Tab-separated table of C-alpha atoms and ligand atoms in Angstrom:
chain	number	residue	atom	x	y	z
A	339	MET	CA	-11.052	-25.462	26.143
A	340	THR	CA	-10.419	-21.713	26.385
A	341	THR	CA	-12.967	-18.905	26.324
A	342	VAL	CA	-11.991	-16.533	23.517
A	343	ALA	CA	-13.447	-13.081	22.831
A	344	VAL	CA	-12.591	-11.620	19.440
A	345	ILE	CA	-12.932	-7.841	19.184
A	346	GLY	CA	-13.612	-7.100	15.524
A	347	GLY	CA	-15.847	-8.920	13.043
A	348	GLY	CA	-13.879	-8.365	9.863
A	349	VAL	CA	-12.467	-11.226	7.869
A	350	ILE	CA	-9.507	-11.575	10.272
A	351	GLY	CA	-11.568	-11.684	13.462
A	352	LEU	CA	-14.250	-13.917	11.973
A	353	ALA	CA	-11.700	-16.368	10.541
A	354	ILE	CA	-9.937	-16.558	13.908
A	355	ALA	CA	-13.259	-17.171	15.641
A	356	TRP	CA	-14.272	-19.930	13.216
A	357	ARG	CA	-10.951	-21.790	13.405
A	358	CYS	CA	-10.984	-21.550	17.240
A	359	LEU	CA	-14.580	-22.816	17.379
A	360	GLU	CA	-13.608	-25.749	15.178
A	361	ARG	CA	-10.948	-26.664	17.765
A	362	GLY	CA	-13.564	-26.779	20.500
A	363	HIS	CA	-12.923	-23.406	22.154
A	364	GLU	CA	-15.779	-21.223	23.391
A	365	VAL	CA	-15.725	-18.194	21.123
A	366	SER	CA	-17.620	-14.944	20.668
A	367	VAL	CA	-17.071	-12.102	18.194
A	368	HIS	CA	-17.858	-8.522	19.194
A	369	ASP	CA	-18.537	-5.869	16.585
A	370	PRO	CA	-21.424	-3.415	16.064
A	371	ASP	CA	-20.934	-3.735	12.281
A	372	PRO	CA	-19.618	-7.240	11.530
A	373	GLY	CA	-18.463	-7.720	7.949
A	374	GLY	CA	-18.224	-3.936	7.581
A	375	GLY	CA	-14.966	-2.021	7.829
A	376	ALA	CA	-12.168	-2.869	5.418
A	377	THR	CA	-13.684	-6.308	4.731
A	378	GLY	CA	-16.897	-4.799	3.411
A	379	VAL	CA	-15.149	-2.846	0.680
A	380	ALA	CA	-12.155	-5.099	-0.115
A	381	ALA	CA	-11.782	-6.477	-3.637
A	382	GLY	CA	-10.600	-9.881	-2.388
A	383	MET	CA	-7.528	-10.350	-4.545
A	384	LEU	CA	-5.430	-13.254	-3.271
A	385	ALA	CA	-2.296	-11.691	-4.654
A	386	ALA	CA	0.844	-13.122	-3.069
A	387	THR	CA	2.746	-12.274	-6.264
A	388	GLY	CA	0.903	-9.119	-7.324
A	389	GLU	CA	1.211	-7.510	-3.891
A	390	ALA	CA	4.914	-8.414	-3.462
A	391	ARG	CA	6.817	-5.149	-3.359
A	392	PHE	CA	10.451	-4.067	-3.297
A	393	GLY	CA	11.942	-4.164	0.210
A	394	GLU	CA	9.183	-6.238	1.822
A	395	GLU	CA	10.749	-9.714	1.615
A	396	PRO	CA	9.714	-10.945	5.140
A	397	LEU	CA	6.129	-10.118	4.221
A	398	HIS	CA	6.433	-12.104	0.938
A	399	ARG	CA	7.131	-15.301	2.870
A	400	LEU	CA	3.956	-14.770	4.883
A	401	LEU	CA	1.892	-13.916	1.783
A	402	LEU	CA	3.092	-17.079	0.028
A	403	ALA	CA	2.331	-19.252	3.045
A	404	ALA	CA	-1.096	-17.603	3.203
A	405	ALA	CA	-1.777	-18.272	-0.474
A	406	ARG	CA	-0.961	-21.970	-0.013
A	407	ARG	CA	-3.625	-22.214	2.708
A	408	TRP	CA	-6.447	-20.636	0.717
A	409	PRO	CA	-7.609	-23.690	-1.309
A	410	GLU	CA	-8.191	-25.750	1.835
A	411	PHE	CA	-9.653	-22.777	3.748
A	412	ALA	CA	-12.077	-21.944	0.925
A	413	ALA	CA	-13.173	-25.556	0.493
A	414	ALA	CA	-13.684	-26.055	4.243
A	415	LEU	CA	-15.579	-22.768	4.663
A	416	ALA	CA	-17.802	-23.369	1.634
A	417	SER	CA	-18.595	-26.860	2.888
A	418	ALA	CA	-19.252	-25.832	6.520
A	419	SER	CA	-21.401	-22.807	5.585
A	420	LYS	CA	-22.939	-24.292	2.422
A	421	LYS	CA	-22.250	-20.946	0.732
A	422	ASP	CA	-20.513	-20.087	-2.521
A	423	LEU	CA	-17.521	-17.811	-1.810
A	424	SER	CA	-16.847	-16.952	-5.467
A	425	TYR	CA	-13.309	-18.307	-4.935
A	426	ARG	CA	-11.132	-18.537	-8.056
A	427	SER	CA	-7.488	-19.420	-8.522
A	428	ASP	CA	-7.100	-18.856	-12.265
A	429	GLY	CA	-4.387	-16.203	-12.282
A	430	THR	CA	-4.038	-12.484	-12.825
A	431	VAL	CA	-2.907	-10.466	-15.831
A	432	LEU	CA	-0.418	-7.669	-15.209
A	433	VAL	CA	-0.779	-5.024	-17.929
A	434	ALA	CA	1.179	-1.956	-19.034
A	435	GLY	CA	-0.742	0.837	-20.746
A	436	THR	CA	2.216	2.855	-22.110
A	437	ASP	CA	5.878	2.242	-22.962
A	438	ASP	CA	6.836	3.939	-19.717
A	439	ASP	CA	4.508	1.639	-17.802
A	440	LEU	CA	6.014	-1.340	-19.614
A	441	ARG	CA	9.430	-0.396	-18.233
A	442	ALA	CA	7.935	-0.303	-14.727
A	443	VAL	CA	6.150	-3.634	-15.263
A	444	THR	CA	9.365	-5.204	-16.606
A	445	ARG	CA	11.242	-4.088	-13.469
A	446	LEU	CA	8.454	-5.581	-11.343
A	447	VAL	CA	8.550	-8.855	-13.271
A	448	ASP	CA	12.355	-9.059	-12.852
A	449	PHE	CA	11.877	-8.480	-9.134
A	450	HIS	CA	9.230	-11.222	-8.934
A	451	ARG	CA	11.592	-13.624	-10.705
A	452	ARG	CA	14.493	-12.783	-8.381
A	453	CYS	CA	12.144	-13.550	-5.463
A	454	GLY	CA	11.302	-16.917	-7.053
A	455	LEU	CA	7.666	-15.907	-7.558
A	456	PRO	CA	5.790	-17.471	-10.497
A	457	VAL	CA	5.452	-14.946	-13.323
A	458	GLN	CA	5.333	-15.298	-17.125
A	459	PRO	CA	6.191	-12.205	-19.228
A	460	LEU	CA	3.703	-11.627	-22.058
A	461	THR	CA	3.809	-9.615	-25.277
A	462	ALA	CA	0.957	-7.207	-26.004
A	463	ALA	CA	-0.713	-9.823	-28.214
A	464	GLU	CA	-0.347	-12.503	-25.536
A	465	VAL	CA	-1.822	-10.211	-22.895
A	466	ARG	CA	-4.896	-9.716	-25.077
A	467	GLU	CA	-5.182	-13.458	-25.676
A	468	ARG	CA	-5.461	-13.866	-21.896
A	469	GLU	CA	-8.092	-11.086	-21.639
A	470	PRO	CA	-9.659	-10.178	-24.985
A	471	LEU	CA	-11.498	-7.102	-23.606
A	472	LEU	CA	-8.172	-5.297	-23.040
A	473	SER	CA	-7.515	-2.318	-25.300
A	474	PRO	CA	-5.463	-2.948	-28.467
A	475	ARG	CA	-3.211	-0.103	-27.215
A	476	VAL	CA	-1.781	-2.075	-24.236
A	477	ARG	CA	1.983	-2.549	-24.557
A	478	GLY	CA	2.547	-5.884	-22.813
A	479	GLY	CA	2.613	-7.370	-19.374
A	480	ALA	CA	2.802	-10.671	-17.556
A	481	PHE	CA	0.709	-13.519	-16.207
A	482	LEU	CA	0.726	-14.258	-12.482
A	483	PRO	CA	-0.620	-17.825	-12.477
A	484	ASP	CA	-0.906	-18.276	-8.707
A	485	ASP	CA	-2.872	-15.133	-7.853
A	486	GLY	CA	-6.579	-15.674	-7.321
A	487	GLN	CA	-9.587	-13.961	-5.831
A	488	VAL	CA	-12.556	-14.446	-3.529
A	489	ASP	CA	-15.571	-12.275	-2.706
A	490	PRO	CA	-14.855	-10.849	0.786
A	491	ARG	CA	-18.536	-10.072	1.423
A	492	ARG	CA	-19.444	-13.679	0.728
A	493	VAL	CA	-16.572	-14.869	2.945
A	494	ALA	CA	-17.778	-12.636	5.791
A	495	ARG	CA	-21.366	-13.853	5.410
A	496	ALA	CA	-20.222	-17.477	5.390
A	497	LEU	CA	-18.144	-16.962	8.536
A	498	MET	CA	-20.963	-15.040	10.262
A	499	SER	CA	-23.265	-18.004	9.672
A	500	LEU	CA	-20.844	-20.152	11.681
A	501	VAL	CA	-19.747	-17.991	14.631
A	502	PRO	CA	-21.705	-16.135	17.323
A	503	VAL	CA	-21.475	-12.383	16.767
A	504	SER	CA	-22.595	-9.787	19.289
A	505	ASP	CA	-22.779	-5.999	19.056
A	506	THR	CA	-21.908	-5.554	22.734
A	507	PRO	CA	-18.496	-5.674	24.456
A	508	PRO	CA	-17.351	-9.065	25.764
A	509	GLU	CA	-17.662	-10.506	29.270
A	510	ASP	CA	-14.416	-11.782	30.793
A	511	ALA	CA	-12.599	-14.133	28.546
A	512	GLU	CA	-9.423	-16.133	29.095
A	513	LEU	CA	-8.046	-14.839	25.776
A	514	THR	CA	-9.039	-11.574	24.105
A	515	VAL	CA	-8.095	-11.179	20.453
A	516	ILE	CA	-7.916	-7.578	19.203
A	517	ALA	CA	-8.736	-7.759	15.503
A	518	ALA	CA	-10.432	-4.404	15.033
A	519	GLY	CA	-8.412	-3.164	12.065
A	520	HIS	CA	-7.208	0.428	12.352
A	521	ALA	CA	-9.498	0.927	15.384
A	522	SER	CA	-7.276	-1.499	17.321
A	523	ALA	CA	-5.047	1.511	18.065
A	524	GLY	CA	-7.816	2.806	20.336
A	525	LEU	CA	-7.814	-0.491	22.275
A	526	VAL	CA	-4.062	-1.043	22.665
A	527	PRO	CA	-2.312	2.254	23.444
A	528	GLY	CA	0.677	2.875	21.203
A	529	LEU	CA	-0.168	0.132	18.706
A	530	PRO	CA	1.373	1.324	15.411
A	531	VAL	CA	-1.652	0.914	13.175
A	532	ARG	CA	-3.303	3.734	11.219
A	533	PRO	CA	-6.164	4.103	8.728
A	534	VAL	CA	-5.196	4.222	5.044
A	535	LYS	CA	-8.169	5.276	2.962
A	536	GLY	CA	-9.065	3.359	-0.179
A	537	GLN	CA	-11.807	4.465	-2.566
A	538	ILE	CA	-13.186	1.593	-4.608
A	539	LEU	CA	-15.913	1.093	-7.219
A	540	ARG	CA	-18.294	-1.707	-7.987
A	541	LEU	CA	-19.560	-1.983	-11.555
A	542	ARG	CA	-21.869	-4.526	-13.118
A	543	GLY	CA	-21.400	-6.087	-16.527
A	544	MET	CA	-20.357	-9.330	-18.172
A	545	GLY	CA	-17.485	-10.318	-20.418
A	546	LEU	CA	-14.292	-9.809	-18.423
A	547	THR	CA	-12.698	-13.081	-17.440
A	548	ARG	CA	-9.504	-12.273	-15.527
A	549	VAL	CA	-8.278	-10.182	-12.640
A	550	ILE	CA	-6.277	-7.334	-14.188
A	551	ARG	CA	-3.576	-5.340	-12.418
A	552	GLY	CA	-2.880	-2.388	-14.632
A	553	HIS	CA	-0.256	0.333	-14.824
A	554	VAL	CA	-1.368	3.306	-16.903
A	555	ALA	CA	0.534	6.597	-17.104
A	556	ASN	CA	2.242	5.797	-13.798
A	557	ARG	CA	-1.037	5.067	-12.033
A	558	SER	CA	-2.016	1.601	-10.900
A	559	VAL	CA	-5.475	0.121	-10.858
A	560	TYR	CA	-6.952	-3.318	-10.423
A	561	ILE	CA	-10.066	-4.744	-12.005
A	562	VAL	CA	-11.622	-7.809	-10.423
A	563	PRO	CA	-14.483	-9.488	-12.343
A	564	ARG	CA	-16.669	-12.047	-10.610
A	565	ALA	CA	-18.811	-14.777	-12.098
A	566	ASP	CA	-22.022	-13.006	-10.996
A	567	GLY	CA	-21.197	-9.874	-13.057
A	568	GLU	CA	-19.745	-7.740	-10.267
A	569	VAL	CA	-16.588	-5.936	-11.351
A	570	VAL	CA	-14.535	-4.267	-8.613
A	571	VAL	CA	-12.232	-1.404	-9.597
A	572	GLY	CA	-9.751	-0.277	-6.958
A	573	ALA	CA	-8.279	1.386	-5.149
A	574	THR	CA	-6.879	4.716	-4.073
A	575	GLU	CA	-4.390	4.915	-1.209
A	576	GLU	CA	-4.779	8.055	0.855
A	577	GLU	CA	-3.484	9.226	4.222
A	578	ARG	CA	-6.556	11.120	5.434
A	579	GLY	CA	-7.175	9.794	8.912
A	580	THR	CA	-10.634	8.315	9.300
A	581	ASP	CA	-12.206	10.308	6.449
A	582	THR	CA	-14.256	8.033	4.181
A	583	THR	CA	-15.623	10.614	1.759
A	584	VAL	CA	-15.919	9.411	-1.827
A	585	THR	CA	-14.516	12.159	-4.019
A	586	ALA	CA	-14.925	12.949	-7.705
A	587	GLY	CA	-11.133	12.970	-8.015
A	588	GLY	CA	-10.848	9.545	-6.410
A	589	VAL	CA	-13.438	8.075	-8.750
A	590	LEU	CA	-11.681	9.693	-11.730
A	591	ASP	CA	-8.326	8.270	-10.595
A	592	LEU	CA	-9.853	4.801	-10.773
A	593	LEU	CA	-12.038	5.088	-13.857
A	594	ARG	CA	-9.514	6.861	-16.086
A	595	PRO	CA	-6.876	4.081	-16.037
A	596	ALA	CA	-9.496	1.320	-15.845
A	597	VAL	CA	-11.312	2.533	-18.973
A	598	ALA	CA	-8.004	3.150	-20.747
A	599	LEU	CA	-7.181	-0.518	-20.237
A	600	VAL	CA	-10.678	-1.935	-20.792
A	601	PRO	CA	-12.680	0.567	-22.893
A	602	GLY	CA	-15.848	-1.525	-22.569
A	603	LEU	CA	-16.030	-0.740	-18.864
A	604	ALA	CA	-17.483	2.653	-19.800
A	605	GLU	CA	-20.697	0.840	-20.727
A	606	TYR	CA	-20.974	-1.046	-17.436
A	607	GLU	CA	-23.412	0.040	-14.725
A	608	LEU	CA	-21.770	1.918	-11.846
A	609	VAL	CA	-23.347	0.281	-8.810
A	610	GLU	CA	-21.346	1.504	-5.869
A	611	ALA	CA	-18.595	3.947	-4.949
A	612	THR	CA	-17.292	3.505	-1.417
A	613	ALA	CA	-14.257	4.181	0.709
A	614	GLY	CA	-12.764	1.961	3.399
A	615	LEU	CA	-9.919	2.225	5.870
A	616	ARG	CA	-7.107	-0.316	5.589
A	617	PRO	CA	-5.158	-0.986	8.773
A	618	GLY	CA	-1.708	0.281	7.738
A	619	THR	CA	1.535	-0.209	9.667
A	620	PRO	CA	5.009	1.357	9.418
A	621	ASP	CA	6.407	-1.574	7.367
A	622	ASN	CA	3.126	-2.585	5.637
A	623	ALA	CA	3.177	-5.958	7.443
A	624	PRO	CA	0.668	-7.167	10.036
A	625	LEU	CA	0.843	-6.915	13.821
A	626	ILE	CA	0.347	-10.353	15.355
A	627	GLY	CA	1.425	-11.136	18.901
A	628	VAL	CA	0.644	-11.241	22.604
A	629	VAL	CA	0.736	-7.683	23.958
A	630	ARG	CA	-0.069	-8.522	27.580
A	631	PRO	CA	-1.147	-11.676	29.397
A	632	GLY	CA	-4.460	-12.849	27.947
A	633	VAL	CA	-4.480	-10.277	25.111
A	634	VAL	CA	-3.282	-10.971	21.578
A	635	VAL	CA	-3.341	-8.549	18.674
A	636	ALA	CA	-4.124	-9.593	15.082
A	637	THR	CA	-4.387	-6.505	12.937
A	638	GLY	CA	-2.410	-4.284	10.566
A	639	HIS	CA	-2.955	-6.552	7.554
A	640	TYR	CA	-3.074	-3.438	5.388
A	641	ARG	CA	-3.593	-4.439	1.708
A	642	ASP	CA	-3.643	-8.185	2.352
A	643	GLY	CA	-6.268	-8.895	5.002
A	644	VAL	CA	-8.309	-11.323	2.953
A	645	LEU	CA	-5.243	-13.265	1.775
A	646	LEU	CA	-3.779	-13.362	5.299
A	647	ALA	CA	-6.973	-14.378	7.130
A	648	PRO	CA	-6.399	-18.177	7.127
A	649	VAL	CA	-2.736	-17.988	8.142
A	650	THR	CA	-3.568	-15.499	10.907
A	651	ALA	CA	-6.416	-17.665	12.180
A	652	ASP	CA	-4.187	-20.759	12.215
A	653	ALA	CA	-1.549	-18.793	14.142
A	654	ILE	CA	-4.033	-17.919	16.904
A	655	VAL	CA	-5.189	-21.550	17.064
A	656	GLU	CA	-1.546	-22.612	17.487
A	657	LEU	CA	-1.128	-20.040	20.244
A	658	LEU	CA	-4.091	-21.613	22.045
A	659	ASP	CA	-2.799	-25.159	21.477
A	660	THR	CA	0.865	-24.632	22.365
A	661	GLY	CA	1.165	-21.281	24.133
A	662	GLU	CA	3.325	-20.007	21.256
A	663	LEU	CA	2.741	-18.420	17.882
A	664	PRO	CA	4.228	-20.278	14.888
A	665	GLU	CA	7.744	-19.314	13.746
A	666	LEU	CA	6.241	-17.961	10.508
A	667	VAL	CA	4.425	-15.113	12.270
A	668	LYS	CA	6.910	-14.392	15.075
A	669	PRO	CA	8.658	-11.679	13.003
A	670	PHE	CA	5.379	-9.741	12.947
A	671	HIS	CA	5.069	-9.074	16.682
A	672	PRO	CA	3.949	-5.458	17.274
A	673	ASN	CA	7.037	-4.862	19.417
A	674	ARG	CA	9.317	-5.030	16.357
A	675	PHE	CA	9.226	-1.230	16.156
A	676	THR	CA	9.688	-0.454	19.851
A	677	ASP	CA	9.702	-2.348	23.121
A	678	VAL	CA	6.681	-0.567	24.564
A	679	HIS	CA	4.292	-3.472	23.901
A	680	ARG	CA	6.261	-6.131	25.828
B	1011	LIG	N1	-5.524	-5.283	-1.690
B	1011	LIG	C1	-5.581	-4.156	-2.475
B	1011	LIG	C2	-5.896	-2.906	-1.774
B	1011	LIG	O1	-5.788	-2.827	-0.563
B	1011	LIG	O2	-6.258	-1.969	-2.412
């Protein structure tokens, strides 16, 4: 048994803490605002295909491995916490709003196919069969059958019901896990993680059935409907340091393409407009690795923290069991950019 202190009560830190507790380790989580930060605003798309981007192939392998772990993770967490996580694995519709966007979507779909990712091109009529609330003006798209979603706030609450969380710094621990998102840079000097602002909206209304990833007039937007009527519309990507101001322009940048794709959204109640700070890294992939004896970093999950939580947690458990991280995550050591963290 090892004593483990996890600094950061977002979905990454909480998932690590829960998996370590399950293995019989003595664990505490330290965060003045657990479940806040990026987790508290995230949409919760489990988008191994939808988030796969040109030039990020090593990250794809990790995203796919992460997606394969979600069904078991969600079932185990729901059962242990007796809480509904609003987990769904019924696919995502990729939609193009204009002919220009259709060319971009077609290039993306070709890329997904070359990567061996599951994707089915759809005509405009087929796209609207998948999601009837889409505008008759959409030009076409694709279906990503393996991409799902979960409610990150529910996941955080479920995990917090299972792990001890404190708002004070830890006592001595045999292993300290730094999982404090972008703020990890303040705890590990030189760690290449930075805040990337995302403004995001929460609407309320019924009728939408599918996660939509839309491209409209060269802007992208995602729309994530949940069974309870919450509809998340996200998200901007802005390099503005730790600023979390919600701006009229940011809201417009989300609502304009979202309403162009799903005109009925204009009638939905606008419940919340917030901004969070993703932990971004130079290559958009996470930072997972031992940075000095007794200290391991697990941050930098950027746009994929919710998806990557189970695979990251399992990696830390393996580190505790064997003294080594699994091969799958070794390429993501923070020292891949420089040697200063060795
Ligand atoms: N995962 C989508 C985003 O970060 O906006």
